Amino acid sequence: MTDRSRPSRRDTVLGVCATAAAGLGSTAQAREAPLVAMLGDSLTAGFGLRADEALPVQLKAALERRGRIVRVRGAGVNGDTTAGALRRVDRDVPEGADVCVVALGANDLFQGVAPSRMRANLDAILERVKAKGARPVVAGMRAPPILDPTYVRAFDQVFPTVAREHDALLYPFLLDGVALIPRYNLPDRIHPNAQGVRIVAERLAPTVARALPASA
């Protein structure tokens, strides 16, 4: 008598094939997850933090909590300016990226770069990002009001202006909710600590999610 409680050789083989196919399908889905690149400075690179506390990792987690499965590639360089990022954008923003978050300007501010020069650099960066097929998201910076009012106005206006001219989504201030709040910053009072980065990621995520392909 045949023991029907035991799987036949045929059933076993078919089961293994189905499992393998499911695994391949999952791998393919992971490879096809939208890619978000983050072109920035130390605020993106995760200055003073563990790798898993840096903004690219935390942004990925924040997007996934909203049901958006993505890959996030960090391209932050400590101390970088818009001029430095322009020199490396072709290398550091991969072909095939769906979205590129451009988070620059803090070091231009510290170095007193003319807003007109910063704007020209951002214009060129966004043109190259779009040429790669990525939708840009401009994460702005703000000058402290203690500086010359004329400089402050000119600096702050660069980000909405370039976003509008390049059809980019704008997140007005990368450090919104974190800047100048001691418990959210490292002792240098400039760079967010791990808790501060989580807040940045949570606030930035909805704008990045709007830039993702509708099918993502």
PDB file of C-alpha atoms in Angstrom:
ATOM      1  CA  MET A   1       0.000   0.000   0.000  1.00  0.00           C
ATOM      2  CA  THR A   2       1.234   3.522  -0.832  1.00  0.00           C
ATOM      3  CA  ASP A   3       1.763   5.790   2.180  1.00  0.00           C
ATOM      4  CA  ARG A   4      -0.102   8.966   1.169  1.00  0.00           C
ATOM      5  CA  SER A   5       1.088  10.736   4.357  1.00  0.00           C
ATOM      6  CA  ARG A   6       4.618  10.945   2.942  1.00  0.00           C
ATOM      7  CA  PRO A   7       5.350  13.363   0.045  1.00  0.00           C
ATOM      8  CA  SER A   8       6.295  11.734  -3.218  1.00  0.00           C
ATOM      9  CA  ARG A   9       9.630  12.430  -4.885  1.00  0.00           C
ATOM     10  CA  ARG A  10       7.762  14.507  -7.458  1.00  0.00           C
ATOM     11  CA  ASP A  11       6.077  16.619  -4.766  1.00  0.00           C
ATOM     12  CA  THR A  12       9.393  17.153  -3.006  1.00  0.00           C
ATOM     13  CA  VAL A  13      11.097  18.315  -6.194  1.00  0.00           C
ATOM     14  CA  LEU A  14       8.225  20.637  -7.041  1.00  0.00           C
ATOM     15  CA  GLY A  15       8.276  22.050  -3.527  1.00  0.00           C
ATOM     16  CA  VAL A  16      11.999  22.791  -3.702  1.00  0.00           C
ATOM     17  CA  CYS A  17      11.581  24.480  -7.082  1.00  0.00           C
ATOM     18  CA  ALA A  18       8.718  26.615  -5.810  1.00  0.00           C
ATOM     19  CA  THR A  19      10.724  27.685  -2.765  1.00  0.00           C
ATOM     20  CA  ALA A  20      13.705  28.581  -4.933  1.00  0.00           C
ATOM     21  CA  ALA A  21      11.496  30.553  -7.301  1.00  0.00           C
ATOM     22  CA  ALA A  22       9.975  32.468  -4.393  1.00  0.00           C
ATOM     23  CA  GLY A  23      13.440  33.275  -3.113  1.00  0.00           C
ATOM     24  CA  LEU A  24      14.527  34.534  -6.510  1.00  0.00           C
ATOM     25  CA  GLY A  25      11.398  36.638  -6.715  1.00  0.00           C
ATOM     26  CA  SER A  26      12.166  38.228  -3.333  1.00  0.00           C
ATOM     27  CA  THR A  27      15.716  38.965  -4.425  1.00  0.00           C
ATOM     28  CA  ALA A  28      14.479  40.539  -7.648  1.00  0.00           C
ATOM     29  CA  GLN A  29      12.028  42.691  -5.716  1.00  0.00           C
ATOM     30  CA  ALA A  30      14.835  43.878  -3.411  1.00  0.00           C
ATOM     31  CA  ARG A  31      16.976  44.773  -6.411  1.00  0.00           C
ATOM     32  CA  GLU A  32      14.100  46.706  -7.929  1.00  0.00           C
ATOM     33  CA  ALA A  33      13.387  48.800  -4.837  1.00  0.00           C
ATOM     34  CA  PRO A  34      13.671  52.503  -5.696  1.00  0.00           C
ATOM     35  CA  LEU A  35      17.096  54.014  -5.076  1.00  0.00           C
ATOM     36  CA  VAL A  36      17.468  57.252  -3.138  1.00  0.00           C
ATOM     37  CA  ALA A  37      20.875  58.965  -3.269  1.00  0.00           C
ATOM     38  CA  MET A  38      21.834  61.568  -0.668  1.00  0.00           C
ATOM     39  CA  LEU A  39      24.411  64.100  -1.858  1.00  0.00           C
ATOM     40  CA  GLY A  40      25.572  66.133   1.092  1.00  0.00           C
ATOM     41  CA  ASP A  41      28.136  67.053   3.698  1.00  0.00           C
ATOM     42  CA  SER A  42      28.829  65.911   7.270  1.00  0.00           C
ATOM     43  CA  LEU A  43      25.127  66.130   8.114  1.00  0.00           C
ATOM     44  CA  THR A  44      24.573  63.338   5.600  1.00  0.00           C
ATOM     45  CA  ALA A  45      27.834  61.501   6.281  1.00  0.00           C
ATOM     46  CA  GLY A  46      26.940  61.009   9.947  1.00  0.00           C
ATOM     47  CA  PHE A  47      29.714  62.989  11.601  1.00  0.00           C
ATOM     48  CA  GLY A  48      30.349  61.738  15.138  1.00  0.00           C
ATOM     49  CA  LEU A  49      27.851  58.869  14.856  1.00  0.00           C
ATOM     50  CA  ARG A  50      27.886  55.123  14.286  1.00  0.00           C
ATOM     51  CA  ALA A  51      27.203  54.036  10.727  1.00  0.00           C
ATOM     52  CA  ASP A  52      23.726  52.785  11.649  1.00  0.00           C
ATOM     53  CA  GLU A  53      22.850  56.156  13.195  1.00  0.00           C
ATOM     54  CA  ALA A  54      23.658  58.229  10.100  1.00  0.00           C
ATOM     55  CA  LEU A  55      20.952  59.999   8.122  1.00  0.00           C
ATOM     56  CA  PRO A  56      20.854  57.653   5.085  1.00  0.00           C
ATOM     57  CA  VAL A  57      20.166  54.658   7.330  1.00  0.00           C
ATOM     58  CA  GLN A  58      17.611  56.529   9.408  1.00  0.00           C
ATOM     59  CA  LEU A  59      15.857  57.909   6.324  1.00  0.00           C
ATOM     60  CA  LYS A  60      15.520  54.389   4.927  1.00  0.00           C
ATOM     61  CA  ALA A  61      13.968  53.251   8.213  1.00  0.00           C
ATOM     62  CA  ALA A  62      11.621  56.250   8.320  1.00  0.00           C
ATOM     63  CA  LEU A  63      10.423  55.565   4.770  1.00  0.00           C
ATOM     64  CA  GLU A  64       9.888  51.891   5.515  1.00  0.00           C
ATOM     65  CA  ARG A  65       7.746  52.803   8.517  1.00  0.00           C
ATOM     66  CA  ARG A  66       5.555  54.574   5.955  1.00  0.00           C
ATOM     67  CA  GLY A  67       5.381  51.458   3.811  1.00  0.00           C
ATOM     68  CA  ARG A  68       7.915  52.662   1.227  1.00  0.00           C
ATOM     69  CA  ILE A  69      10.598  50.036   0.650  1.00  0.00           C
ATOM     70  CA  VAL A  70      13.695  51.744  -0.735  1.00  0.00           C
ATOM     71  CA  ARG A  71      17.444  51.583  -1.012  1.00  0.00           C
ATOM     72  CA  VAL A  72      19.306  54.643   0.246  1.00  0.00           C
ATOM     73  CA  ARG A  73      22.858  55.421  -0.816  1.00  0.00           C
ATOM     74  CA  GLY A  74      24.732  58.010   1.205  1.00  0.00           C
ATOM     75  CA  ALA A  75      27.113  60.350  -0.604  1.00  0.00           C
ATOM     76  CA  GLY A  76      28.037  62.747   2.175  1.00  0.00           C
ATOM     77  CA  VAL A  77      31.542  64.154   2.606  1.00  0.00           C
ATOM     78  CA  ASN A  78      32.590  65.920   5.796  1.00  0.00           C
ATOM     79  CA  GLY A  79      33.234  69.600   5.186  1.00  0.00           C
ATOM     80  CA  ASP A  80      31.935  69.583   1.635  1.00  0.00           C
ATOM     81  CA  THR A  81      30.567  72.687  -0.048  1.00  0.00           C
ATOM     82  CA  THR A  82      28.342  73.032  -3.085  1.00  0.00           C
ATOM     83  CA  ALA A  83      31.505  73.512  -5.159  1.00  0.00           C
ATOM     84  CA  GLY A  84      32.979  70.256  -3.846  1.00  0.00           C
ATOM     85  CA  ALA A  85      29.759  68.354  -4.444  1.00  0.00           C
ATOM     86  CA  LEU A  86      29.584  69.684  -7.991  1.00  0.00           C
ATOM     87  CA  ARG A  87      33.016  68.190  -8.706  1.00  0.00           C
ATOM     88  CA  ARG A  88      31.901  64.733  -7.556  1.00  0.00           C
ATOM     89  CA  VAL A  89      28.216  64.565  -8.431  1.00  0.00           C
ATOM     90  CA  ASP A  90      28.800  62.538 -11.603  1.00  0.00           C
ATOM     91  CA  ARG A  91      30.770  59.970  -9.626  1.00  0.00           C
ATOM     92  CA  ASP A  92      28.704  59.809  -6.453  1.00  0.00           C
ATOM     93  CA  VAL A  93      25.117  59.905  -7.738  1.00  0.00           C
ATOM     94  CA  PRO A  94      24.600  56.558  -9.462  1.00  0.00           C
ATOM     95  CA  GLU A  95      22.898  56.101 -12.789  1.00  0.00           C
ATOM     96  CA  GLY A  96      19.440  54.703 -12.196  1.00  0.00           C
ATOM     97  CA  ALA A  97      18.804  56.563  -8.948  1.00  0.00           C
ATOM     98  CA  ASP A  98      15.116  57.431  -8.675  1.00  0.00           C
ATOM     99  CA  VAL A  99      15.544  60.304  -6.240  1.00  0.00           C
ATOM    100  CA  CYS A 100      18.504  62.424  -5.186  1.00  0.00           C
ATOM    101  CA  VAL A 101      18.334  64.426  -1.970  1.00  0.00           C
ATOM    102  CA  VAL A 102      20.687  67.403  -2.331  1.00  0.00           C
ATOM    103  CA  ALA A 103      21.537  68.508   1.218  1.00  0.00           C
ATOM    104  CA  LEU A 104      24.251  71.147   0.979  1.00  0.00           C
ATOM    105  CA  GLY A 105      24.932  74.721   1.982  1.00  0.00           C
ATOM    106  CA  ALA A 106      26.048  74.593   5.614  1.00  0.00           C
ATOM    107  CA  ASN A 107      29.742  74.773   4.770  1.00  0.00           C
ATOM    108  CA  ASP A 108      29.142  77.469   2.141  1.00  0.00           C
ATOM    109  CA  LEU A 109      27.589  79.437   4.980  1.00  0.00           C
ATOM    110  CA  PHE A 110      30.531  78.834   7.334  1.00  0.00           C
ATOM    111  CA  GLN A 111      32.979  79.870   4.617  1.00  0.00           C
ATOM    112  CA  GLY A 112      31.017  82.975   3.644  1.00  0.00           C
ATOM    113  CA  VAL A 113      30.480  81.826   0.060  1.00  0.00           C
ATOM    114  CA  ALA A 114      28.445  84.343  -1.913  1.00  0.00           C
ATOM    115  CA  PRO A 115      24.840  83.160  -2.290  1.00  0.00           C
ATOM    116  CA  SER A 116      25.071  83.802  -6.032  1.00  0.00           C
ATOM    117  CA  ARG A 117      28.007  81.377  -6.285  1.00  0.00           C
ATOM    118  CA  MET A 118      26.204  78.778  -4.172  1.00  0.00           C
ATOM    119  CA  ARG A 119      23.142  79.126  -6.381  1.00  0.00           C
ATOM    120  CA  ALA A 120      25.209  78.614  -9.541  1.00  0.00           C
ATOM    121  CA  ASN A 121      26.727  75.455  -8.044  1.00  0.00           C
ATOM    122  CA  LEU A 122      23.331  74.099  -7.024  1.00  0.00           C
ATOM    123  CA  ASP A 123      21.930  74.886 -10.472  1.00  0.00           C
ATOM    124  CA  ALA A 124      24.681  72.810 -12.052  1.00  0.00           C
ATOM    125  CA  ILE A 125      24.269  69.979  -9.524  1.00  0.00           C
ATOM    126  CA  LEU A 126      20.531  69.738 -10.119  1.00  0.00           C
ATOM    127  CA  GLU A 127      21.013  69.728 -13.884  1.00  0.00           C
ATOM    128  CA  ARG A 128      23.380  66.770 -13.579  1.00  0.00           C
ATOM    129  CA  VAL A 129      21.096  64.958 -11.156  1.00  0.00           C
ATOM    130  CA  LYS A 130      18.173  65.304 -13.571  1.00  0.00           C
ATOM    131  CA  ALA A 131      20.354  64.190 -16.480  1.00  0.00           C
ATOM    132  CA  LYS A 132      20.890  60.925 -14.599  1.00  0.00           C
ATOM    133  CA  GLY A 133      17.134  60.428 -14.440  1.00  0.00           C
ATOM    134  CA  ALA A 134      16.762  61.140 -10.723  1.00  0.00           C
ATOM    135  CA  ARG A 135      14.122  63.466  -9.316  1.00  0.00           C
ATOM    136  CA  PRO A 136      15.859  66.015  -7.070  1.00  0.00           C
ATOM    137  CA  VAL A 137      14.796  66.923  -3.567  1.00  0.00           C
ATOM    138  CA  VAL A 138      16.391  70.110  -2.253  1.00  0.00           C
ATOM    139  CA  ALA A 139      16.988  70.046   1.494  1.00  0.00           C
ATOM    140  CA  GLY A 140      17.572  73.664   2.426  1.00  0.00           C
ATOM    141  CA  MET A 141      19.714  75.362   5.012  1.00  0.00           C
ATOM    142  CA  ARG A 142      19.136  78.632   6.847  1.00  0.00           C
ATOM    143  CA  ALA A 143      21.530  81.373   7.831  1.00  0.00           C
ATOM    144  CA  PRO A 144      21.432  82.483  11.478  1.00  0.00           C
ATOM    145  CA  PRO A 145      19.695  85.856  11.908  1.00  0.00           C
ATOM    146  CA  ILE A 146      22.722  87.330  13.698  1.00  0.00           C
ATOM    147  CA  LEU A 147      24.467  87.665  10.318  1.00  0.00           C
ATOM    148  CA  ASP A 148      24.052  90.608   7.950  1.00  0.00           C
ATOM    149  CA  PRO A 149      20.348  90.742   7.024  1.00  0.00           C
ATOM    150  CA  THR A 150      21.102  91.183   3.336  1.00  0.00           C
ATOM    151  CA  TYR A 151      23.265  88.051   3.313  1.00  0.00           C
ATOM    152  CA  VAL A 152      20.687  86.091   5.317  1.00  0.00           C
ATOM    153  CA  ARG A 153      17.881  86.924   2.891  1.00  0.00           C
ATOM    154  CA  ALA A 154      19.981  86.125  -0.161  1.00  0.00           C
ATOM    155  CA  PHE A 155      21.255  82.851   1.323  1.00  0.00           C
ATOM    156  CA  ASP A 156      17.854  81.617   2.491  1.00  0.00           C
ATOM    157  CA  GLN A 157      16.229  82.365  -0.873  1.00  0.00           C
ATOM    158  CA  VAL A 158      18.675  80.229  -2.837  1.00  0.00           C
ATOM    159  CA  PHE A 159      17.025  76.943  -1.913  1.00  0.00           C
ATOM    160  CA  PRO A 160      13.384  77.677  -2.818  1.00  0.00           C
ATOM    161  CA  THR A 161      14.570  79.440  -5.961  1.00  0.00           C
ATOM    162  CA  VAL A 162      16.626  76.542  -7.325  1.00  0.00           C
ATOM    163  CA  ALA A 163      13.936  74.041  -6.313  1.00  0.00           C
ATOM    164  CA  ARG A 164      11.295  75.986  -8.233  1.00  0.00           C
ATOM    165  CA  GLU A 165      13.468  76.457 -11.305  1.00  0.00           C
ATOM    166  CA  HIS A 166      14.375  72.765 -11.493  1.00  0.00           C
ATOM    167  CA  ASP A 167      10.939  71.341 -10.624  1.00  0.00           C
ATOM    168  CA  ALA A 168      12.427  69.824  -7.485  1.00  0.00           C
ATOM    169  CA  LEU A 169      10.624  69.137  -4.255  1.00  0.00           C
ATOM    170  CA  LEU A 170      11.740  71.419  -1.430  1.00  0.00           C
ATOM    171  CA  TYR A 171      12.305  70.514   2.193  1.00  0.00           C
ATOM    172  CA  PRO A 172      12.940  74.039   3.474  1.00  0.00           C
ATOM    173  CA  PHE A 173      15.316  73.378   6.391  1.00  0.00           C
ATOM    174  CA  LEU A 174      17.167  70.108   6.898  1.00  0.00           C
ATOM    175  CA  LEU A 175      17.674  70.729  10.627  1.00  0.00           C
ATOM    176  CA  ASP A 176      14.096  71.761  11.359  1.00  0.00           C
ATOM    177  CA  GLY A 177      13.155  70.802  14.897  1.00  0.00           C
ATOM    178  CA  VAL A 178      16.776  70.036  15.809  1.00  0.00           C
ATOM    179  CA  ALA A 179      18.946  73.115  15.244  1.00  0.00           C
ATOM    180  CA  LEU A 180      20.114  74.882  18.411  1.00  0.00           C
ATOM    181  CA  ILE A 181      18.349  72.403  20.700  1.00  0.00           C
ATOM    182  CA  PRO A 182      21.138  71.008  22.944  1.00  0.00           C
ATOM    183  CA  ARG A 183      19.578  67.608  23.654  1.00  0.00           C
ATOM    184  CA  TYR A 184      19.442  66.843  19.926  1.00  0.00           C
ATOM    185  CA  ASN A 185      22.996  67.873  19.078  1.00  0.00           C
ATOM    186  CA  LEU A 186      26.568  66.806  19.664  1.00  0.00           C
ATOM    187  CA  PRO A 187      28.703  68.981  21.949  1.00  0.00           C
ATOM    188  CA  ASP A 188      29.801  71.068  18.939  1.00  0.00           C
ATOM    189  CA  ARG A 189      26.188  72.345  18.767  1.00  0.00           C
ATOM    190  CA  ILE A 190      26.285  71.951  14.976  1.00  0.00           C
ATOM    191  CA  HIS A 191      25.844  68.263  14.194  1.00  0.00           C
ATOM    192  CA  PRO A 192      22.785  66.307  15.327  1.00  0.00           C
ATOM    193  CA  ASN A 193      23.265  63.387  17.674  1.00  0.00           C
ATOM    194  CA  ALA A 194      21.570  60.049  17.032  1.00  0.00           C
ATOM    195  CA  GLN A 195      18.262  61.256  18.468  1.00  0.00           C
ATOM    196  CA  GLY A 196      18.461  64.430  16.417  1.00  0.00           C
ATOM    197  CA  VAL A 197      19.140  62.494  13.211  1.00  0.00           C
ATOM    198  CA  ARG A 198      16.057  60.350  13.812  1.00  0.00           C
ATOM    199  CA  ILE A 199      13.986  63.515  14.045  1.00  0.00           C
ATOM    200  CA  VAL A 200      15.536  64.865  10.832  1.00  0.00           C
ATOM    201  CA  ALA A 201      14.797  61.581   9.059  1.00  0.00           C
ATOM    202  CA  GLU A 202      11.184  61.449  10.243  1.00  0.00           C
ATOM    203  CA  ARG A 203      10.524  65.002   9.101  1.00  0.00           C
ATOM    204  CA  LEU A 204      12.335  64.617   5.777  1.00  0.00           C
ATOM    205  CA  ALA A 205      10.742  61.269   4.881  1.00  0.00           C
ATOM    206  CA  PRO A 206       7.318  62.552   3.708  1.00  0.00           C
ATOM    207  CA  THR A 207       8.941  64.870   1.156  1.00  0.00           C
ATOM    208  CA  VAL A 208      11.208  62.110  -0.141  1.00  0.00           C
ATOM    209  CA  ALA A 209       8.214  59.748  -0.308  1.00  0.00           C
ATOM    210  CA  ARG A 210       6.406  62.246  -2.561  1.00  0.00           C
ATOM    211  CA  ALA A 211       9.359  62.162  -4.961  1.00  0.00           C
ATOM    212  CA  LEU A 212       9.409  58.369  -5.253  1.00  0.00           C
ATOM    213  CA  PRO A 213       7.836  56.633  -8.261  1.00  0.00           C
ATOM    214  CA  ALA A 214       4.124  56.082  -7.742  1.00  0.00           C
ATOM    215  CA  SER A 215       4.527  52.315  -8.013  1.00  0.00           C
ATOM    216  CA  ALA A 216       7.137  52.158  -5.235  1.00  0.00           C
TER     217      ALA A 216
END
